[in-house]
């Protein structure tokens, strides 16, 4: 993961430009470190250009982990580009739950 910007209420973390099966362990370890800090986190995906299903699996798992701890993991901005395309190709946009729609697209499915 890249830069961490501090906010009084949350931590905003910029995800590196690539999260694939080859780099998934680093992304996962970084999320575990962030979870240990016991803060809410916003993931900034603006630099993420190469992504595969490993990213989606890790994020789904992390969301559940944060929720069970009574904390919030969210995206700093709606998913777009490579992430939105991957979600579409993988079938995640079919029958989205309201919770998933809010998480990935801040409530509005892209056109």
mmCIF file of C-alpha atoms in Angstrom:
data_model
loop_
_atom_site.group_PDB
_atom_site.id
_atom_site.type_symbol
_atom_site.label_atom_id
_atom_site.label_comp_id
_atom_site.label_asym_id
_atom_site.label_seq_id
_atom_site.Cartn_x
_atom_site.Cartn_y
_atom_site.Cartn_z
ATOM 1 C CA UNK A 1 0.000 0.000 0.000
ATOM 2 C CA UNK A 2 1.079 3.505 -0.590
ATOM 3 C CA UNK A 3 0.634 6.740 1.256
ATOM 4 C CA UNK A 4 -1.354 7.002 4.472
ATOM 5 C CA UNK A 5 -3.158 10.305 5.074
ATOM 6 C CA UNK A 6 -4.290 10.930 8.625
ATOM 7 C CA UNK A 7 -7.794 12.154 9.385
ATOM 8 C CA UNK A 8 -9.025 12.731 12.934
ATOM 9 C CA UNK A 9 -11.836 10.206 12.484
ATOM 10 C CA UNK A 10 -10.388 7.782 9.941
ATOM 11 C CA UNK A 11 -7.250 6.659 8.250
ATOM 12 C CA UNK A 12 -7.154 7.080 4.454
ATOM 13 C CA UNK A 13 -4.804 4.631 2.750
ATOM 14 C CA UNK A 14 -3.816 4.755 -0.911
ATOM 15 C CA UNK A 15 -3.664 1.247 -2.382
ATOM 16 C CA UNK A 16 -0.676 0.607 -4.654
ATOM 17 C CA UNK A 17 -1.163 0.413 -8.416
ATOM 18 C CA UNK A 18 -1.237 -3.411 -8.560
ATOM 19 C CA UNK A 19 -3.019 -5.967 -6.397
ATOM 20 C CA UNK A 20 -3.006 -9.374 -8.028
ATOM 21 C CA UNK A 21 -2.455 -12.913 -6.818
ATOM 22 C CA UNK A 22 1.303 -12.213 -7.001
ATOM 23 C CA UNK A 23 1.097 -9.272 -4.588
ATOM 24 C CA UNK A 24 -1.973 -10.318 -2.592
ATOM 25 C CA UNK A 25 0.041 -11.350 0.455
ATOM 26 C CA UNK A 26 1.471 -7.818 0.791
ATOM 27 C CA UNK A 27 -1.964 -6.222 0.437
ATOM 28 C CA UNK A 28 -3.419 -8.646 2.974
ATOM 29 C CA UNK A 29 -0.586 -8.043 5.453
ATOM 30 C CA UNK A 30 -1.034 -4.277 5.125
ATOM 31 C CA UNK A 31 -4.749 -4.598 5.843
ATOM 32 C CA UNK A 32 -4.012 -6.735 8.901
ATOM 33 C CA UNK A 33 -1.622 -4.051 10.166
ATOM 34 C CA UNK A 34 -4.307 -1.415 9.620
ATOM 35 C CA UNK A 35 -6.852 -3.584 11.430
ATOM 36 C CA UNK A 36 -4.478 -3.868 14.389
ATOM 37 C CA UNK A 37 -4.413 -0.067 14.622
ATOM 38 C CA UNK A 38 -8.100 -0.251 15.639
ATOM 39 C CA UNK A 39 -9.246 2.586 13.378
ATOM 40 C CA UNK A 40 -11.798 2.979 10.639
ATOM 41 C CA UNK A 41 -10.131 2.959 7.221
ATOM 42 C CA UNK A 42 -10.897 4.409 3.798
ATOM 43 C CA UNK A 43 -9.143 2.705 0.895
ATOM 44 C CA UNK A 44 -8.171 5.115 -1.869
ATOM 45 C CA UNK A 45 -8.128 3.092 -5.110
ATOM 46 C CA UNK A 46 -7.272 6.019 -7.388
ATOM 47 C CA UNK A 47 -3.823 4.586 -8.238
ATOM 48 C CA UNK A 48 -4.985 0.974 -8.649
ATOM 49 C CA UNK A 49 -4.720 -0.036 -12.320
ATOM 50 C CA UNK A 50 -4.022 -3.787 -12.241
ATOM 51 C CA UNK A 51 -6.266 -5.986 -10.149
ATOM 52 C CA UNK A 52 -7.605 -9.524 -10.073
ATOM 53 C CA UNK A 53 -9.982 -11.558 -7.940
ATOM 54 C CA UNK A 54 -7.451 -11.853 -5.118
ATOM 55 C CA UNK A 55 -8.088 -8.153 -4.409
ATOM 56 C CA UNK A 56 -11.864 -8.633 -4.274
ATOM 57 C CA UNK A 57 -11.577 -11.677 -2.006
ATOM 58 C CA UNK A 58 -9.275 -9.885 0.417
ATOM 59 C CA UNK A 59 -11.492 -6.801 0.524
ATOM 60 C CA UNK A 60 -14.645 -8.860 1.171
ATOM 61 C CA UNK A 61 -12.893 -10.675 3.998
ATOM 62 C CA UNK A 62 -11.500 -7.453 5.467
ATOM 63 C CA UNK A 63 -14.928 -5.780 5.347
ATOM 64 C CA UNK A 64 -16.361 -8.610 7.419
ATOM 65 C CA UNK A 65 -13.461 -8.490 9.868
ATOM 66 C CA UNK A 66 -13.895 -4.732 10.375
ATOM 67 C CA UNK A 67 -17.681 -5.111 10.743
ATOM 68 C CA UNK A 68 -17.342 -7.866 13.363
ATOM 69 C CA UNK A 69 -15.067 -5.523 15.323
ATOM 70 C CA UNK A 70 -17.655 -2.728 15.114
ATOM 71 C CA UNK A 71 -15.454 -0.668 12.820
ATOM 72 C CA UNK A 72 -15.774 0.557 9.255
ATOM 73 C CA UNK A 73 -13.747 -0.244 6.143
ATOM 74 C CA UNK A 74 -14.897 1.613 3.050
ATOM 75 C CA UNK A 75 -13.701 3.006 -0.240
ATOM 76 C CA UNK A 76 -12.659 6.653 -0.343
ATOM 77 C CA UNK A 77 -14.396 7.009 -3.717
ATOM 78 C CA UNK A 78 -16.676 4.727 -5.757
ATOM 79 C CA UNK A 79 -14.972 1.881 -7.585
ATOM 80 C CA UNK A 80 -14.153 2.674 -11.189
ATOM 81 C CA UNK A 81 -11.728 1.648 -13.902
ATOM 82 C CA UNK A 82 -10.039 -1.698 -13.395
ATOM 83 C CA UNK A 83 -11.925 -2.480 -10.179
ATOM 84 C CA UNK A 84 -15.388 -1.775 -11.624
ATOM 85 C CA UNK A 85 -14.507 -3.725 -14.779
ATOM 86 C CA UNK A 86 -13.321 -6.705 -12.724
ATOM 87 C CA UNK A 87 -16.466 -6.678 -10.598
ATOM 88 C CA UNK A 88 -18.556 -6.712 -13.781
ATOM 89 C CA UNK A 89 -16.566 -9.485 -15.493
ATOM 90 C CA UNK A 90 -16.663 -11.632 -12.379
ATOM 91 C CA UNK A 91 -20.443 -11.297 -11.985
ATOM 92 C CA UNK A 92 -20.423 -9.272 -8.768
ATOM 93 C CA UNK A 93 -22.694 -6.624 -10.290
ATOM 94 C CA UNK A 94 -25.537 -9.083 -10.780
ATOM 95 C CA UNK A 95 -27.987 -8.857 -7.889
ATOM 96 C CA UNK A 96 -25.821 -6.585 -5.741
ATOM 97 C CA UNK A 97 -26.978 -6.338 -2.158
ATOM 98 C CA UNK A 98 -27.659 -2.792 -0.934
ATOM 99 C CA UNK A 99 -24.637 -3.153 1.367
ATOM 100 C CA UNK A 100 -22.357 -4.123 -1.536
ATOM 101 C CA UNK A 101 -23.752 -1.370 -3.763
ATOM 102 C CA UNK A 102 -23.029 1.158 -1.034
ATOM 103 C CA UNK A 103 -19.527 -0.194 -0.419
ATOM 104 C CA UNK A 104 -18.297 -0.499 -4.015
ATOM 105 C CA UNK A 105 -20.198 2.359 -5.665
ATOM 106 C CA UNK A 106 -21.396 4.606 -2.815
ATOM 107 C CA UNK A 107 -24.988 3.742 -3.635
ATOM 108 C CA UNK A 108 -25.103 4.303 -7.403
ATOM 109 C CA UNK A 109 -24.219 1.661 -9.954
ATOM 110 C CA UNK A 110 -22.064 3.169 -12.732
ATOM 111 C CA UNK A 111 -23.636 3.409 -16.173
#
